[in-house]
Tab-separated table of C-alpha atoms in Angstrom:
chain	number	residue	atom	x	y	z
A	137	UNK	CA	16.739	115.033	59.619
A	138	UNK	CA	14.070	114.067	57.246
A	139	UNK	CA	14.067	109.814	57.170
A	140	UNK	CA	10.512	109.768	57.531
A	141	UNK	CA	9.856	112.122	54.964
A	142	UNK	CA	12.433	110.836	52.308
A	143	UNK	CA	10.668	107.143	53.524
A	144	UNK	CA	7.141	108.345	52.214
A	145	UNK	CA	8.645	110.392	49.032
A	146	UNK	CA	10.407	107.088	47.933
A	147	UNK	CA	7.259	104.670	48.638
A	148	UNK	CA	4.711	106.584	46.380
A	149	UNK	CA	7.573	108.212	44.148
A	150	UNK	CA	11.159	106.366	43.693
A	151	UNK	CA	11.223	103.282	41.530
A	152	UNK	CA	7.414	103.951	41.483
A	153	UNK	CA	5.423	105.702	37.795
A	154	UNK	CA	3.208	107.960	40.229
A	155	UNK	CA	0.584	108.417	37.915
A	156	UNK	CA	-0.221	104.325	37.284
A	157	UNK	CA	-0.836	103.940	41.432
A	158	UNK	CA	-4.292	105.730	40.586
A	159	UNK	CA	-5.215	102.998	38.742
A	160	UNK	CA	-3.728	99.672	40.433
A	161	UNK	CA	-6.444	97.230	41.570
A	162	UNK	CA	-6.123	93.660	43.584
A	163	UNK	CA	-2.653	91.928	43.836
A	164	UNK	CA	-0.788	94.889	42.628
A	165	UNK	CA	-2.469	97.436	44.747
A	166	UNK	CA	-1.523	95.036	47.975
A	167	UNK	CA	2.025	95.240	46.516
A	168	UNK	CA	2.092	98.611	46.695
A	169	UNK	CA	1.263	99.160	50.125
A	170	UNK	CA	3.601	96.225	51.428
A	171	UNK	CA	6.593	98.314	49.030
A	172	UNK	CA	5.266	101.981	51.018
A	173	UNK	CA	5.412	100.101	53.937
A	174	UNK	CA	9.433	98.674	53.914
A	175	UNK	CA	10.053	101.895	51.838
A	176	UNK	CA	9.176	103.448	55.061
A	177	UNK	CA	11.173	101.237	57.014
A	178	UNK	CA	13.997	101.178	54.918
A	179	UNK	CA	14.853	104.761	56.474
A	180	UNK	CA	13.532	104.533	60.326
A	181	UNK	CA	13.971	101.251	61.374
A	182	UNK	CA	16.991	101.492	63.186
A	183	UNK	CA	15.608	104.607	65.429
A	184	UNK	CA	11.543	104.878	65.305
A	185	UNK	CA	11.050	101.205	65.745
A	186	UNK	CA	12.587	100.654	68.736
A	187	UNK	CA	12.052	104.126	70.277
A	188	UNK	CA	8.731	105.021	69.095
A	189	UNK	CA	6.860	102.236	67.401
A	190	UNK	CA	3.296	103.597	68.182
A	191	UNK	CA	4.098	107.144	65.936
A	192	UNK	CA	6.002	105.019	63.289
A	193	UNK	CA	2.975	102.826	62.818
A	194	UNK	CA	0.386	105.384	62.622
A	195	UNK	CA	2.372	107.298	60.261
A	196	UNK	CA	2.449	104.251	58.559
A	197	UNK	CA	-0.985	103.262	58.457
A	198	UNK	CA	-1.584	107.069	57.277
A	199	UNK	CA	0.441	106.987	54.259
A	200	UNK	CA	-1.361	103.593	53.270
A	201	UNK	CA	-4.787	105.148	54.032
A	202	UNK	CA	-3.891	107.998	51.383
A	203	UNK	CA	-2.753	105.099	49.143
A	204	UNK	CA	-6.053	103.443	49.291
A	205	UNK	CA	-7.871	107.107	48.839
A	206	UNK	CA	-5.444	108.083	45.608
A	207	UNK	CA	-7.470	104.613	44.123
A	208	UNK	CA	-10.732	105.777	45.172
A	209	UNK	CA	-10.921	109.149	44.104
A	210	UNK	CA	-11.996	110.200	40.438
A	211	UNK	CA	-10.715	114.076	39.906
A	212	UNK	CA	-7.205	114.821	38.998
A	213	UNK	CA	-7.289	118.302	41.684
A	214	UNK	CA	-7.931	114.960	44.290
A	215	UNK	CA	-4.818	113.373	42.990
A	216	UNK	CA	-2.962	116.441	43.656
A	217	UNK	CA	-4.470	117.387	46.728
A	218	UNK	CA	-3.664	113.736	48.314
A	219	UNK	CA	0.008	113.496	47.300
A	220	UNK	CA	0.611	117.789	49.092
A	221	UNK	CA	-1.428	116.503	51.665
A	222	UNK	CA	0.670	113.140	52.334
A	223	UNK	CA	3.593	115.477	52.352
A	224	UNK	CA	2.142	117.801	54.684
A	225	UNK	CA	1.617	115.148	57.239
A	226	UNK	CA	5.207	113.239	56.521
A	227	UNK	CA	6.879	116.826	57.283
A	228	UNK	CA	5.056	116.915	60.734
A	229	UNK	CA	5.496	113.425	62.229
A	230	UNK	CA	9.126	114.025	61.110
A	231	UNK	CA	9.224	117.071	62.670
A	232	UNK	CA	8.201	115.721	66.023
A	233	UNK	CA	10.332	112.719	65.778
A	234	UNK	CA	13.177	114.244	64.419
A	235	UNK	CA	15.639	114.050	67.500
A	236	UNK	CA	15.429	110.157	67.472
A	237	UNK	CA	17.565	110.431	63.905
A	238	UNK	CA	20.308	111.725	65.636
A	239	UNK	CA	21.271	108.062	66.562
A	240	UNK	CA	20.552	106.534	62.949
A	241	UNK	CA	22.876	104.890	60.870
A	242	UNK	CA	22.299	107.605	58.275
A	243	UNK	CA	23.681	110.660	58.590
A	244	UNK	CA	21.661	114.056	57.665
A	245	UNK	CA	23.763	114.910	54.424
A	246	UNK	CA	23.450	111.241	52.786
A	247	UNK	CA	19.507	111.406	53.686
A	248	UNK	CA	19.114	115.163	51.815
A	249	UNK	CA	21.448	113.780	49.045
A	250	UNK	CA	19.176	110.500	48.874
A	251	UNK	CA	16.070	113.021	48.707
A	252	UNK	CA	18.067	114.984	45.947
A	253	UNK	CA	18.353	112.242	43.967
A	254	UNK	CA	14.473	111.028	44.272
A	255	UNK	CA	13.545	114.831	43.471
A	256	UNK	CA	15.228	115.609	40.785
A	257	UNK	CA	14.352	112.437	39.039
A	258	UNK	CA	10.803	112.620	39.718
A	259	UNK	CA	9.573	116.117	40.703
A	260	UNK	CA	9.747	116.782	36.952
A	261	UNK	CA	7.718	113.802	35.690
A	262	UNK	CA	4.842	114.761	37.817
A	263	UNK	CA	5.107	117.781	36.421
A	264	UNK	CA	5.130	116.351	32.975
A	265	UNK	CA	2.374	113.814	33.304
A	266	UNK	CA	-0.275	115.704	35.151
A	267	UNK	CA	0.515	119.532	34.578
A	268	UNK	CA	2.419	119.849	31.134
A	269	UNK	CA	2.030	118.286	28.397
A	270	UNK	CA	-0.363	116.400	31.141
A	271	UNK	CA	0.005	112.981	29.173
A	272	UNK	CA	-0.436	110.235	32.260
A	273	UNK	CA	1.696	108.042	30.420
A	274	UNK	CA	4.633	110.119	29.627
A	275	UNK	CA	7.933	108.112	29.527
A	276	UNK	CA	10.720	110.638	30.568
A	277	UNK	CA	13.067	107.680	30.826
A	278	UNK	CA	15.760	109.932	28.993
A	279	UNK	CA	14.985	113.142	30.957
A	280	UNK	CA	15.091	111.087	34.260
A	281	UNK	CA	18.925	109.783	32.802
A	282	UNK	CA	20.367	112.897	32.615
A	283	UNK	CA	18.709	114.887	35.168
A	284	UNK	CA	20.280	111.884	37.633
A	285	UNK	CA	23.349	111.911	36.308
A	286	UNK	CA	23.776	115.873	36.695
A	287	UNK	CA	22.851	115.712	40.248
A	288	UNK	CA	25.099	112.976	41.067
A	289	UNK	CA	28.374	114.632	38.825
A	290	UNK	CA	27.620	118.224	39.993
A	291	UNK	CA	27.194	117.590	43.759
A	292	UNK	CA	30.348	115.103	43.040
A	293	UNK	CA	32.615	118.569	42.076
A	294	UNK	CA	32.458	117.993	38.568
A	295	UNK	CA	30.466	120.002	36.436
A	296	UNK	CA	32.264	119.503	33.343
A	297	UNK	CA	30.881	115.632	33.363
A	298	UNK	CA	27.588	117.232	34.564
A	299	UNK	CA	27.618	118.954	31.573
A	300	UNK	CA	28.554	117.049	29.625
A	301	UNK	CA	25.999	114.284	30.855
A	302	UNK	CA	23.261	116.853	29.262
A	303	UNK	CA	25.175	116.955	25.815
A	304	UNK	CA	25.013	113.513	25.343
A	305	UNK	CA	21.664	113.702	26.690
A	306	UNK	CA	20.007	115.569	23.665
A	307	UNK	CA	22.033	113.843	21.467
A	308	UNK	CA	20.894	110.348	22.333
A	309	UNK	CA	17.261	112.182	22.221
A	310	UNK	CA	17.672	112.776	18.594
A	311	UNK	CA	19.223	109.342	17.800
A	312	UNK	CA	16.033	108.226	19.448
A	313	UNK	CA	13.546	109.943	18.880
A	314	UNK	CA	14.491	111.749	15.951
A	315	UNK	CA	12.244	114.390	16.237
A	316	UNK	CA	12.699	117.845	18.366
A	317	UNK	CA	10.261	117.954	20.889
A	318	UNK	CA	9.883	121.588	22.786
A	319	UNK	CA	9.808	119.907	26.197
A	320	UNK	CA	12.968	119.138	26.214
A	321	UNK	CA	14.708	121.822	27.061
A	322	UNK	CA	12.472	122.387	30.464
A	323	UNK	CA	14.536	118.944	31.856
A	324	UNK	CA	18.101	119.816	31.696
A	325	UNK	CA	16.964	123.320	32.887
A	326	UNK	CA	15.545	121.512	36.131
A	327	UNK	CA	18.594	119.594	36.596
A	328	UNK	CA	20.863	122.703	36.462
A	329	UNK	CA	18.983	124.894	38.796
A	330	UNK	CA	17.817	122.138	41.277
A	331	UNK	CA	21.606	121.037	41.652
A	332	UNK	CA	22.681	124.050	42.502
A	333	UNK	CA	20.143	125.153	44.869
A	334	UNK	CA	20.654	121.183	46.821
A	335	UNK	CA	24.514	121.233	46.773
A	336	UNK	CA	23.978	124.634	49.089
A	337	UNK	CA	21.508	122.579	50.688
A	338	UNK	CA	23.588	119.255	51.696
A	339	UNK	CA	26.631	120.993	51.933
C-alpha cells in the first residue's frame, strides 16, 4: 500500500521536468506547491482525510517544506540529498498509515502499476540530467515514449508489441535526430529490466 508515497513521487516527478523546480520563482513556484499538494490528494483523499487528517497534513506541509528548500539550496549533492530524503520520509508516514488504504478506492496492484509507470518514465531522466550526460535540460521525450510504452505492453502480456515499441523507438530516433547518440541504448535497457523486475512485483 504505497498512496502516499506514489502521491509525493507524482507531485515533484510525474508530468513535472524535476530538474526546472530548482529554479521556479513567484507564481510558478506557488503552482507547484498547490499541484504537490492535490497530487497528494489525488491518492489519499478518500482514506487519510477523513481518518487521519492531522498525519496527512503534516506530511503535506513536509513535502512542500522540501519544495521550498530544493529552491533555496545552491549545490547539486543538496538537490540529491532533498529528493532521497523526501522519499525517506514519504516511505515512513506511509508505513504508519498504511492500514487505512485497505478501504481506498484503489487497490494495491493499480497503485504499484501507477508507480511503475511514473518510474520507469522518470527514474531514467534524473539519471540523465543530473548524473549522465548531467545536461539539466535534457529532453528524453523519445526515451520517456518508449520506455512507457514497454511497461504498459509488457505488464499487458505482450512482449512482442513491447518489443516492438523499442524498434520503432530507435528508428523514429534516427528520423529525428539523425545522428547516433551512445545514450541511447542505456533507455530501452532500463525499460526491459525494470519491466520485468515490476511485473513480479504487481503480480
Amino acid at each position: 500500500m504505497l498512496h502516499l508515497f506514489l502521491g509525493h513521487y507524482v507531485a515533484d516527478h510525474g508530468f513535472t521536468h524535476n530538474s526546472k523546480l530548482r529554479h521556479l520563482k513567484g507564481w510558478n513556484f506557488i503552482q507547484h506547491l498547490i499541484w504537490s499538494a492535490f497530487a497528494i490528494l489525488a491518492f489519499t483523499f478518500d482514506t487519510l482525510l477523513y481518518t487521519v487528517p492531522v498525519i496527512l497534513f503534516t506530511f503535506i506541509a513536509i513535502h512542500l517544506f522540501f519544495d521550498y528548500l530544493r529552491v533555496k539550496v545552491n549545490k547539486k549533492v543538496y538537490y540529491h540529498l532533498i529528493e532521497v530524503a523526501g522519499m525517506i520520509i514519504a516511505l515512513i508516514f506511509n508505513f504508519v498509515v498504511s492500514d487505512y488504504f485497505k478501504t481506498s478506492y484503489l487497490s494495491k496492484e493499480f497503485v504499484l502499476y501507477i508507480l511503475g509507470m511514473a518510474l520507469v518514465t522518470t527514474a531514467l531522466s534524473y539519471f540523465f540530467r543530473n548524473f549522465y550526460p548531467a545536461i539539466e535540460n535534457y529532453e528524453d521525450l523519445e526515451g520517456i515514449s518508449e520506455r512507457l510504452a514497454f511497461f504498459i505492453f509488457f505488464l499487458a502480456g505482450k512482449p512482442f508489441f513491447a518489443f516492438l515499441s523499442l524498434f520503432f523507438g530507435f528508428l523514429f530516433r534516427l528520423w529525428k535526430v539523425k545522428k547516433f547518440d551512445h545514450v541511447w541504448w542505456i533507455s530501452p535497457v532500463f525499460a526491459i529490466f525494470f519491466s520485468i523486475i515490476w511485473k513480479g512485483i504487481v503480480f
